Amino acid sequence: MPLRPEEPLPPRRNPNSGRPLLLSPEDQQRPPHHEGYKSEPTPWWTSQTRPAHQPGSKRTEPMKLSATVCCAILLIILILSGLILLLVYLSNRPHSPYFDISAATLNTASLDMGYSLNGDLAVVVSFTNPSKKSNVDFSYVMFELFFYNTLIATEHIEPFIVPKGMSMFTSFHLVSSQVPIEMTQSQELQLQLGNGPVLLNLRGTFHARSDLGSFMRYSYWLHTSCSISLNSPPSGYMRARRCITRR
């Protein structure tokens, strides 16, 4: 039966319209796209995952830079302070005081029972401070008298101060009473008392301090050793001496 011209044609039925579509796993995971929009492939340089933006990283970089600058400034200050202290110390470093025996007299010297020594040595010593910038404070002064290697007398001196550029004299006695000595030393002493000279050794230990200001004090130990040559008593005056003082 022919159709009328004004009547539209009936829609053609798709034989597969009633059947469900079978999709592959790739097509199932692929998101659907709307008509009118054409999907474009993602470039390989944008397909990589970009790192998330971390605002704290930019904030810590200035803190690290400021901490480094502060440490460098402190290190420079410490180095400069050490150099200044070293220059001040070298420019004001005190010279070691001088020690000398001004006079010595052997008043008595005798042997009891051939090995016990009795004696009396009068000594005048001088301490000279060569520094012109600081005084020297002697807080400990000890003298020891030896005959060869045998200690025969000791004497302790009270503390004193030697002003800058000046000398101080002090006198004392070294007394020996019933000091036992070896037989060889006893024979040698008898020869020296008979023919002269008598040889003795005076050793001193001093603790000194130089004040370079209210904040700088320089303390040190001094050790002196003096060889003394004396006449026999009763005159017993000093014929020669030689002193060496070390720190």
Backbone as CSV, one residue per row, in Angstrom:
resi,resn,N_x,N_y,N_z,CA_x,CA_y,CA_z,C_x,C_y,C_z
1,MET,0.857,-1.183,0.000,0.000,0.000,0.000,0.880,1.215,0.000
2,PRO,0.711,2.078,-0.942,1.577,3.267,-0.996,1.260,4.241,0.098
3,LEU,2.304,4.916,0.540,2.171,5.876,1.630,1.885,7.214,1.061
4,ARG,1.326,7.989,1.965,1.068,9.349,1.580,2.325,10.160,1.683
5,PRO,2.391,11.224,0.882,3.618,12.008,0.924,3.837,12.700,2.242
6,GLU,2.794,13.073,2.953,2.991,13.817,4.194,3.337,12.928,5.360
7,GLU,3.190,11.638,5.207,3.463,10.757,6.330,4.935,10.387,6.332
8,PRO,5.615,10.492,7.488,7.047,10.144,7.557,7.230,8.657,7.511
9,LEU,8.436,8.321,7.141,8.756,6.916,7.093,8.920,6.374,8.492
10,PRO,8.484,5.174,8.724,8.670,4.601,10.061,10.141,4.351,10.329
11,PRO,10.566,4.526,11.564,11.991,4.317,11.880,12.391,2.890,11.668
12,ARG,13.607,2.829,11.140,14.146,1.494,10.876,14.681,0.906,12.156
13,ARG,14.228,-0.265,12.396,14.587,-0.913,13.671,15.916,-1.621,13.543
14,ASN,16.756,-1.311,14.510,18.070,-1.966,14.563,17.906,-3.328,15.168
15,PRO,18.369,-4.326,14.504,18.191,-5.660,15.085,18.947,-5.862,16.371
16,ASN,19.980,-5.039,16.645,20.756,-5.210,17.884,20.328,-4.261,18.980
17,SER,19.235,-3.491,18.705,18.839,-2.514,19.718,18.295,-3.158,20.962
18,GLY,17.762,-4.298,20.855,17.222,-4.943,22.041,18.214,-5.745,22.799
19,ARG,19.423,-5.878,22.248,20.446,-6.674,22.913,21.423,-5.774,23.688
20,PRO,21.877,-6.247,24.800,22.876,-5.437,25.519,24.211,-5.449,24.800
21,LEU,24.908,-4.305,24.910,26.208,-4.183,24.268,27.260,-4.864,25.107
22,LEU,28.156,-5.571,24.474,29.271,-6.227,25.152,30.498,-5.349,25.022
23,LEU,31.023,-4.887,26.154,32.182,-4.001,26.164,33.389,-4.740,26.699
24,SER,34.538,-4.371,26.138,35.796,-4.946,26.632,36.185,-4.298,27.957
25,PRO,37.099,-4.907,28.723,37.531,-4.285,30.011,38.114,-2.908,29.825
26,GLU,38.800,-2.664,28.688,39.346,-1.326,28.483,38.241,-0.323,28.259
27,ASP,37.210,-0.739,27.514,36.094,0.185,27.255,35.274,0.449,28.494
28,GLN,35.219,-0.584,29.401,34.470,-0.358,30.637,35.165,0.634,31.555
29,GLN,36.509,0.632,31.601,37.241,1.568,32.457,37.336,2.936,31.852
30,ARG,37.118,3.048,30.534,37.249,4.345,29.884,36.003,5.170,30.184
31,PRO,36.132,6.415,30.701,34.950,7.223,31.026,34.247,7.649,29.760
32,PRO,32.959,7.725,29.835,32.201,8.148,28.649,32.392,9.615,28.385
33,HIS,32.311,10.011,27.116,32.436,11.410,26.755,31.184,11.839,26.027
34,HIS,30.897,13.098,26.196,29.679,13.644,25.617,29.907,14.013,24.170
35,GLU,28.800,14.094,23.515,28.875,14.493,22.123,29.273,15.950,22.015
36,GLY,29.959,16.266,21.037,30.407,17.640,20.826,31.765,17.915,21.402
37,TYR,32.294,17.009,22.261,33.634,17.172,22.831,34.474,16.026,22.370
38,LYS,35.582,16.381,21.837,36.490,15.378,21.311,37.645,15.186,22.273
39,SER,37.821,13.963,22.744,38.912,13.675,23.686,40.230,13.691,22.954
40,GLU,41.188,14.308,23.579,42.520,14.408,23.012,43.492,13.598,23.849
41,PRO,44.436,12.988,23.241,45.422,12.192,24.018,46.294,13.094,24.891
42,THR,46.577,12.614,26.067,47.398,13.366,27.019,48.852,13.258,26.626
43,PRO,49.541,14.378,26.498,50.978,14.303,26.131,51.756,13.561,27.195
44,TRP,52.903,12.960,26.749,53.710,12.173,27.691,54.378,13.027,28.742
45,TRP,54.619,14.318,28.401,55.295,15.147,29.407,54.354,15.676,30.475
46,THR,53.063,15.582,30.216,52.087,15.998,31.255,51.439,14.832,31.948
47,SER,51.708,13.635,31.462,51.083,12.474,32.079,51.725,12.097,33.392
48,GLN,52.960,12.541,33.661,53.617,12.221,34.920,52.986,12.992,36.063
49,THR,53.025,12.379,37.204,52.413,12.988,38.388,53.274,14.127,38.887
50,ARG,52.737,15.301,39.030,53.460,16.462,39.510,53.499,16.465,41.030
51,PRO,54.636,16.878,41.638,54.701,16.912,43.110,53.756,17.952,43.669
52,ALA,53.216,17.595,44.805,52.288,18.526,45.461,53.032,19.740,45.970
53,HIS,52.417,20.861,45.931,53.022,22.113,46.384,53.130,22.131,47.899
54,GLN,54.352,22.377,48.412,54.605,22.425,49.850,54.997,23.834,50.246
55,PRO,54.106,24.578,50.838,54.421,25.969,51.202,55.452,26.086,52.303
56,GLY,55.654,25.021,53.140,56.603,25.120,54.254,58.047,25.097,53.820
57,SER,58.345,24.494,52.620,59.738,24.408,52.178,60.317,25.776,51.873
58,LYS,59.504,26.652,51.256,59.991,28.002,50.987,60.168,28.795,52.267
59,ARG,59.427,28.437,53.299,59.503,29.170,54.542,60.749,28.815,55.352
60,THR,61.216,27.552,55.233,62.395,27.134,56.009,63.701,27.596,55.392
61,GLU,63.731,27.852,54.082,64.985,28.277,53.448,65.497,29.600,53.998
62,PRO,64.706,30.647,54.180,65.232,31.872,54.807,65.695,31.664,56.240
63,MET,65.045,30.750,56.988,65.475,30.495,58.365,66.850,29.851,58.390
64,LYS,67.089,28.887,57.479,68.407,28.260,57.417,69.476,29.271,57.026
65,LEU,69.158,30.149,56.098,70.124,31.156,55.673,70.462,32.125,56.799
66,SER,69.453,32.556,57.555,69.720,33.473,58.673,70.522,32.788,59.769
67,ALA,70.240,31.492,60.055,71.011,30.772,61.073,72.467,30.631,60.652
68,THR,72.719,30.360,59.375,74.094,30.248,58.881,74.844,31.569,59.005
69,VAL,74.153,32.654,58.674,74.781,33.977,58.786,75.113,34.302,60.235
70,CYS,74.208,33.983,61.168,74.467,34.249,62.597,75.653,33.442,63.100
71,CYS,75.727,32.169,62.716,76.866,31.345,63.145,78.179,31.890,62.592
72,ALA,78.167,32.329,61.350,79.394,32.894,60.767,79.818,34.163,61.493
73,ILE,78.849,35.006,61.851,79.170,36.247,62.568,79.749,35.932,63.946
74,LEU,79.143,34.958,64.661,79.663,34.584,65.980,81.074,34.017,65.877
75,LEU,81.326,33.207,64.850,82.665,32.648,64.682,83.691,33.744,64.421
76,ILE,83.333,34.718,63.608,84.254,35.832,63.336,84.520,36.630,64.602
77,ILE,83.475,36.842,65.425,83.652,37.589,66.678,84.578,36.844,67.623
78,LEU,84.420,35.513,67.729,85.291,34.730,68.603,86.743,34.780,68.127
79,ILE,86.963,34.674,66.827,88.333,34.716,66.312,88.969,36.077,66.571
80,LEU,88.218,37.136,66.330,88.764,38.475,66.574,89.045,38.698,68.055
81,SER,88.155,38.200,68.938,88.393,38.350,70.382,89.651,37.611,70.810
82,GLY,89.850,36.385,70.273,91.065,35.650,70.605,92.326,36.351,70.128
83,LEU,92.269,36.928,68.933,93.432,37.656,68.432,93.730,38.896,69.273
84,ILE,92.676,39.598,69.691,92.886,40.791,70.522,93.500,40.418,71.861
85,LEU,92.995,39.340,72.492,93.561,38.903,73.772,95.015,38.467,73.610
86,LEU,95.313,37.785,72.509,96.696,37.357,72.285,97.626,38.546,72.108
87,LEU,97.186,39.560,71.365,98.013,40.750,71.175,98.217,41.501,72.486
88,VAL,97.151,41.595,73.287,97.282,42.272,74.584,98.241,41.513,75.488
89,TYR,98.145,40.172,75.474,99.033,39.374,76.321,100.490,39.499,75.882
90,LEU,100.723,39.444,74.563,102.098,39.530,74.086,102.699,40.909,74.326
91,SER,101.874,41.938,74.222,102.397,43.290,74.438,102.624,43.598,75.916
92,ASN,101.886,42.921,76.795,102.013,43.194,78.234,102.578,42.009,79.004
93,ARG,103.117,41.036,78.301,103.635,39.856,78.993,104.790,40.246,79.913
94,PRO,104.671,39.921,81.197,105.731,40.328,82.125,106.966,39.463,81.975
95,HIS,108.106,40.081,82.194,109.366,39.342,82.203,109.533,38.649,83.551
96,SER,110.242,37.546,83.513,110.463,36.803,84.754,111.320,37.623,85.716
97,PRO,110.965,37.618,86.993,111.790,38.343,87.970,113.188,37.735,88.067
98,TYR,114.119,38.574,88.451,115.493,38.136,88.640,115.718,37.814,90.116
99,PHE,116.461,36.735,90.335,116.830,36.353,91.695,118.348,36.285,91.783
100,ASP,118.875,36.769,92.916,120.321,36.759,93.103,120.630,36.723,94.595
101,ILE,121.798,36.227,94.902,122.293,36.217,96.286,123.230,37.405,96.444
102,SER,122.814,38.349,97.274,123.628,39.551,97.488,124.776,39.303,98.450
103,ALA,124.530,38.502,99.477,125.576,38.217,100.469,125.229,36.907,101.157
104,ALA,126.251,36.218,101.624,126.073,34.967,102.364,127.271,34.782,103.283
105,THR,127.000,34.297,104.482,128.054,34.087,105.475,127.808,32.765,106.189
106,LEU,128.801,31.913,106.196,128.721,30.650,106.921,129.233,30.890,108.336
107,ASN,128.288,31.050,109.267,128.683,31.403,110.639,129.295,30.216,111.365
108,THR,128.649,29.071,111.289,129.178,27.884,111.977,128.970,26.665,111.093
109,ALA,129.827,25.697,111.255,129.699,24.406,110.577,130.548,23.408,111.340
110,SER,129.927,22.358,111.852,130.653,21.366,112.645,129.984,20.013,112.487
111,LEU,130.736,18.968,112.854,130.230,17.609,112.776,130.283,16.980,114.153
112,ASP,129.169,16.405,114.590,129.101,15.670,115.843,129.142,14.175,115.540
113,MET,130.012,13.493,116.250,130.170,12.046,116.092,130.540,11.667,114.655
114,GLY,131.050,12.656,113.928,131.570,12.374,112.604,130.553,12.344,111.488
115,TYR,129.241,12.400,111.782,128.258,12.318,110.693,127.040,13.212,110.915
116,SER,126.907,13.882,112.068,125.774,14.771,112.322,126.224,16.213,112.112
117,LEU,125.585,16.894,111.176,125.984,18.243,110.785,125.195,19.282,111.552
118,ASN,125.912,20.274,112.057,125.322,21.466,112.644,125.908,22.678,111.919
119,GLY,125.040,23.596,111.542,125.550,24.761,110.820,124.548,25.896,110.803
120,ASP,125.061,27.062,110.442,124.230,28.271,110.348,124.756,29.102,109.186
121,LEU,123.873,29.289,108.193,124.222,30.079,107.017,123.290,31.283,106.954
122,ALA,123.855,32.496,106.986,123.088,33.733,106.847,123.145,34.172,105.384
123,VAL,121.952,34.469,104.823,121.852,34.786,103.392,121.050,36.070,103.221
124,VAL,121.500,36.913,102.287,120.750,38.090,101.843,120.485,37.903,100.352
125,VAL,119.215,37.872,99.972,118.848,37.650,98.572,118.076,38.863,98.057
126,SER,118.046,38.988,96.744,117.331,40.100,96.108,116.391,39.557,95.031
127,PHE,115.209,40.172,94.943,114.224,39.874,93.903,114.021,41.151,93.100
128,THR,114.260,41.075,91.796,114.144,42.241,90.918,113.004,42.027,89.930
129,ASN,112.137,43.029,89.840,111.020,42.997,88.893,111.377,43.871,87.690
130,PRO,111.715,43.272,86.538,112.105,44.091,85.375,110.922,44.715,84.644
131,SER,109.719,44.267,84.948,108.546,44.790,84.238,108.242,46.215,84.692
132,LYS,107.862,47.060,83.743,107.488,48.436,84.042,105.985,48.660,83.942
133,LYS,105.210,47.554,83.805,103.770,47.677,83.656,102.973,46.991,84.762
134,SER,103.627,46.125,85.540,102.877,45.382,86.554,103.772,45.041,87.726
135,ASN,103.161,44.929,88.897,103.846,44.453,90.090,103.898,42.931,90.084
136,VAL,104.777,42.386,90.898,104.897,40.940,91.037,104.611,40.576,92.482
137,ASP,103.626,39.705,92.653,103.208,39.261,93.983,103.747,37.853,94.215
138,PHE,104.669,37.725,95.173,105.221,36.419,95.542,104.391,35.865,96.700
139,SER,103.588,34.856,96.395,102.715,34.268,97.421,103.327,33.055,98.096
140,TYR,104.347,32.459,97.491,105.002,31.294,98.081,106.481,31.379,97.774
141,VAL,107.315,31.328,98.849,108.769,31.400,98.700,109.374,30.384,99.661
142,MET,110.062,29.400,99.114,110.682,28.348,99.915,112.125,28.150,99.458
143,PHE,113.052,28.103,100.440,114.468,27.866,100.166,114.895,26.556,100.814
144,GLU,115.767,25.831,100.095,116.323,24.575,100.592,117.838,24.600,100.397
145,LEU,118.565,24.200,101.418,120.027,24.194,101.373,120.512,22.749,101.307
146,PHE,121.398,22.491,100.340,121.905,21.131,100.127,123.422,21.130,100.260
147,PHE,123.908,20.032,100.825,125.329,19.725,100.742,125.438,18.493,99.850
148,TYR,125.926,18.720,98.655,125.811,17.732,97.593,124.325,17.411,97.401
149,ASN,123.911,16.144,97.573,122.495,15.798,97.370,121.731,15.637,98.668
150,THR,122.302,16.053,99.768,121.656,15.885,101.062,121.041,17.202,101.505
151,LEU,119.754,17.180,101.816,119.060,18.366,102.320,119.449,18.592,103.771
152,ILE,119.991,19.807,104.056,120.470,20.071,105.411,119.716,21.205,106.098
153,ALA,118.927,22.007,105.348,118.186,23.102,105.996,117.125,23.615,105.031
154,THR,116.025,24.151,105.598,114.944,24.766,104.819,114.496,26.044,105.516
155,GLU,113.934,26.948,104.726,113.415,28.212,105.277,112.285,28.718,104.379
156,HIS,111.208,29.131,105.024,110.045,29.674,104.320,109.972,31.177,104.558
157,ILE,109.732,31.945,103.473,109.662,33.405,103.544,108.203,33.833,103.411
158,GLU,107.819,34.827,104.183,106.468,35.359,104.117,106.210,36.021,102.759
159,PRO,104.961,36.012,102.291,104.652,36.629,100.990,104.987,38.118,100.970
160,PHE,105.320,38.598,99.786,105.678,40.014,99.619,105.389,40.416,98.178
161,ILE,105.455,41.713,97.913,105.189,42.278,96.588,106.390,43.111,96.166
162,VAL,106.818,42.897,94.933,107.902,43.693,94.366,107.278,44.664,93.363
163,PRO,107.352,45.974,93.606,106.769,46.942,92.658,107.456,46.880,91.304
164,LYS,106.782,47.403,90.314,107.304,47.375,88.953,108.593,48.195,88.837
165,GLY,109.583,47.580,88.193,110.858,48.231,87.966,111.710,48.415,89.207
166,MET,111.441,47.645,90.263,112.189,47.806,91.516,112.695,46.460,92.008
167,SER,113.547,46.508,93.047,114.113,45.306,93.660,113.778,45.281,95.145
168,MET,113.705,44.082,95.680,113.430,43.905,97.102,114.474,42.957,97.689
169,PHE,114.997,43.307,98.863,116.007,42.504,99.550,115.398,41.907,100.814
170,THR,115.778,40.670,101.082,115.347,40.012,102.309,116.473,39.109,102.797
171,SER,116.551,38.957,104.120,117.602,38.143,104.732,116.970,37.063,105.600
172,PHE,117.670,35.974,105.727,117.169,34.857,106.538,118.344,33.959,106.886
173,HIS,118.089,33.014,107.779,119.105,32.059,108.223,118.650,30.649,107.873
174,LEU,119.581,29.877,107.419,119.355,28.454,107.182,120.157,27.688,108.226
175,VAL,119.436,27.079,109.147,120.066,26.444,110.303,119.947,24.932,110.176
176,SER,121.063,24.249,110.379,121.096,22.781,110.379,121.382,22.307,111.798
177,SER,120.608,21.334,112.248,120.778,20.824,113.603,120.696,19.302,113.581
178,GLN,121.832,18.683,113.856,121.928,17.231,113.949,121.376,16.552,112.688
179,VAL,121.850,17.025,111.549,121.403,16.442,110.276,122.377,15.338,109.893
180,PRO,121.918,14.097,109.775,122.844,13.021,109.419,123.235,13.086,107.937
181,ILE,124.504,12.871,107.678,124.994,12.838,106.303,125.798,11.554,106.115
182,GLU,126.081,11.216,104.866,126.817,10.006,104.566,128.281,10.160,104.990
183,MET,128.938,9.019,105.163,130.319,9.046,105.617,131.230,9.709,104.584
184,THR,131.009,9.440,103.304,131.838,10.083,102.271,131.624,11.597,102.269
185,GLN,130.383,12.033,102.477,130.102,13.461,102.550,130.703,14.072,103.801
186,SER,130.717,13.331,104.895,131.337,13.832,106.121,132.843,14.037,105.925
187,GLN,133.497,13.124,105.260,134.926,13.277,105.009,135.199,14.457,104.074
188,GLU,134.356,14.618,103.048,134.527,15.745,102.139,134.319,17.068,102.855
189,LEU,133.327,17.149,103.733,133.072,18.394,104.463,134.240,18.721,105.393
190,GLN,134.844,17.736,106.017,135.990,17.990,106.879,137.163,18.545,106.076
191,LEU,137.372,18.039,104.875,138.424,18.575,104.022,138.131,20.023,103.626
192,GLN,136.875,20.318,103.282,136.509,21.673,102.880,136.612,22.641,104.057
193,LEU,136.237,22.201,105.252,136.347,23.095,106.408,137.815,23.352,106.766
194,GLY,138.668,22.375,106.472,140.086,22.551,106.812,140.830,23.367,105.765
195,ASN,140.554,23.129,104.495,141.302,23.791,103.433,140.486,24.827,102.661
196,GLY,139.161,24.672,102.694,138.297,25.585,101.945,138.409,25.390,100.436
197,PRO,137.461,25.931,99.667,136.224,26.557,100.162,135.137,25.522,100.463
198,VAL,134.104,25.962,101.169,132.940,25.120,101.447,131.925,25.354,100.327
199,LEU,131.474,24.255,99.719,130.556,24.330,98.590,129.156,23.891,99.012
200,LEU,128.215,24.776,98.822,126.816,24.498,99.154,125.928,24.832,97.952
201,ASN,124.730,24.297,97.985,123.760,24.528,96.912,122.457,25.021,97.511
202,LEU,122.027,26.201,97.071,120.773,26.786,97.550,119.736,26.707,96.425
203,ARG,118.604,26.109,96.731,117.513,25.984,95.760,116.282,26.709,96.288
204,GLY,115.595,27.367,95.359,114.395,28.115,95.730,113.227,27.796,94.815
205,THR,112.037,27.787,95.403,110.792,27.579,94.656,109.854,28.728,94.977
206,PHE,109.418,29.447,93.938,108.585,30.644,94.130,107.330,30.537,93.271
207,HIS,106.240,31.010,93.829,105.002,31.182,93.052,104.730,32.678,92.949
208,ALA,104.742,33.187,91.702,104.596,34.627,91.464,103.343,34.883,90.631
209,ARG,102.831,36.102,90.756,101.664,36.525,89.984,101.836,37.972,89.570
210,SER,101.603,38.224,88.296,101.682,39.577,87.755,100.286,40.022,87.363
211,ASP,99.859,41.174,87.857,98.541,41.718,87.542,98.667,42.679,86.375
212,LEU,98.039,42.299,85.241,98.056,43.142,84.050,96.796,43.979,83.939
213,GLY,96.054,44.089,84.999,94.784,44.812,85.004,93.818,44.084,85.913
214,SER,92.624,44.607,85.992,91.632,44.004,86.871,91.119,42.680,86.333
215,PHE,91.290,42.421,85.015,90.759,41.200,84.425,91.847,40.256,83.931
216,MET,93.098,40.663,83.977,94.175,39.820,83.467,95.218,39.625,84.557
217,ARG,95.375,38.366,84.972,96.366,38.004,85.972,97.160,36.816,85.451
218,TYR,98.461,36.948,85.571,99.359,35.949,85.015,100.144,35.318,86.164
219,SER,99.881,34.026,86.425,100.545,33.310,87.518,101.523,32.295,86.948
220,TYR,102.617,32.075,87.671,103.640,31.149,87.196,104.521,30.737,88.376
221,TRP,105.249,29.633,88.170,106.204,29.130,89.149,107.619,29.397,88.664
222,LEU,108.488,29.712,89.609,109.908,29.929,89.331,110.734,28.968,90.177
223,HIS,111.798,28.443,89.567,112.710,27.533,90.267,114.126,28.042,90.047
224,THR,114.826,28.241,91.147,116.188,28.748,91.067,117.148,27.775,91.748
225,SER,118.364,27.764,91.245,119.414,26.935,91.824,120.701,27.742,91.826
226,CYS,121.308,27.857,93.008,122.516,28.668,93.184,123.626,27.823,93.797
227,SER,124.768,27.869,93.166,125.965,27.239,93.724,126.756,28.313,94.469
228,ILE,127.087,28.019,95.737,127.742,29.012,96.599,129.096,28.460,97.042
229,SER,130.089,29.319,96.952,131.427,28.991,97.444,131.744,29.936,98.599
230,LEU,132.051,29.364,99.802,132.265,30.169,101.004,133.587,29.787,101.674
231,ASN,134.086,30.729,102.412,135.245,30.439,103.243,134.808,29.661,104.478
232,SER,135.755,29.067,105.118,135.463,28.323,106.340,135.153,29.289,107.475
233,PRO,134.298,28.866,108.420,134.042,29.722,109.592,135.354,29.902,110.395
234,PRO,135.489,30.948,111.159,134.408,31.885,111.537,134.170,33.009,110.545
235,SER,135.120,33.272,109.620,134.863,34.367,108.670,133.708,33.965,107.744
236,GLY,133.870,32.909,107.028,132.788,32.298,106.274,132.130,33.171,105.215
237,TYR,132.787,34.189,104.717,132.119,35.065,103.743,132.062,34.377,102.375
238,MET,131.174,34.860,101.550,130.933,34.256,100.234,132.033,34.675,99.258
239,ARG,132.594,33.696,98.591,133.632,33.966,97.617,133.074,34.056,96.195
240,ALA,132.093,33.243,95.885,131.508,33.263,94.541,130.140,32.601,94.603
241,ARG,129.320,32.914,93.607,128.003,32.271,93.496,127.575,32.294,92.029
242,ARG,126.716,31.397,91.700,126.175,31.290,90.338,124.733,30.810,90.452
243,CYS,123.804,31.626,89.969,122.383,31.310,90.084,121.743,31.172,88.715
244,ILE,120.845,30.206,88.591,120.053,29.968,87.381,118.593,29.869,87.779
245,THR,117.747,30.685,87.170,116.320,30.696,87.477,115.546,30.322,86.225
246,ARG,114.657,29.365,86.383,113.816,28.896,85.271,112.366,28.844,85.705
247,ARG,111.507,28.865,84.682,110.082,28.672,84.937,109.728,27.203,84.932
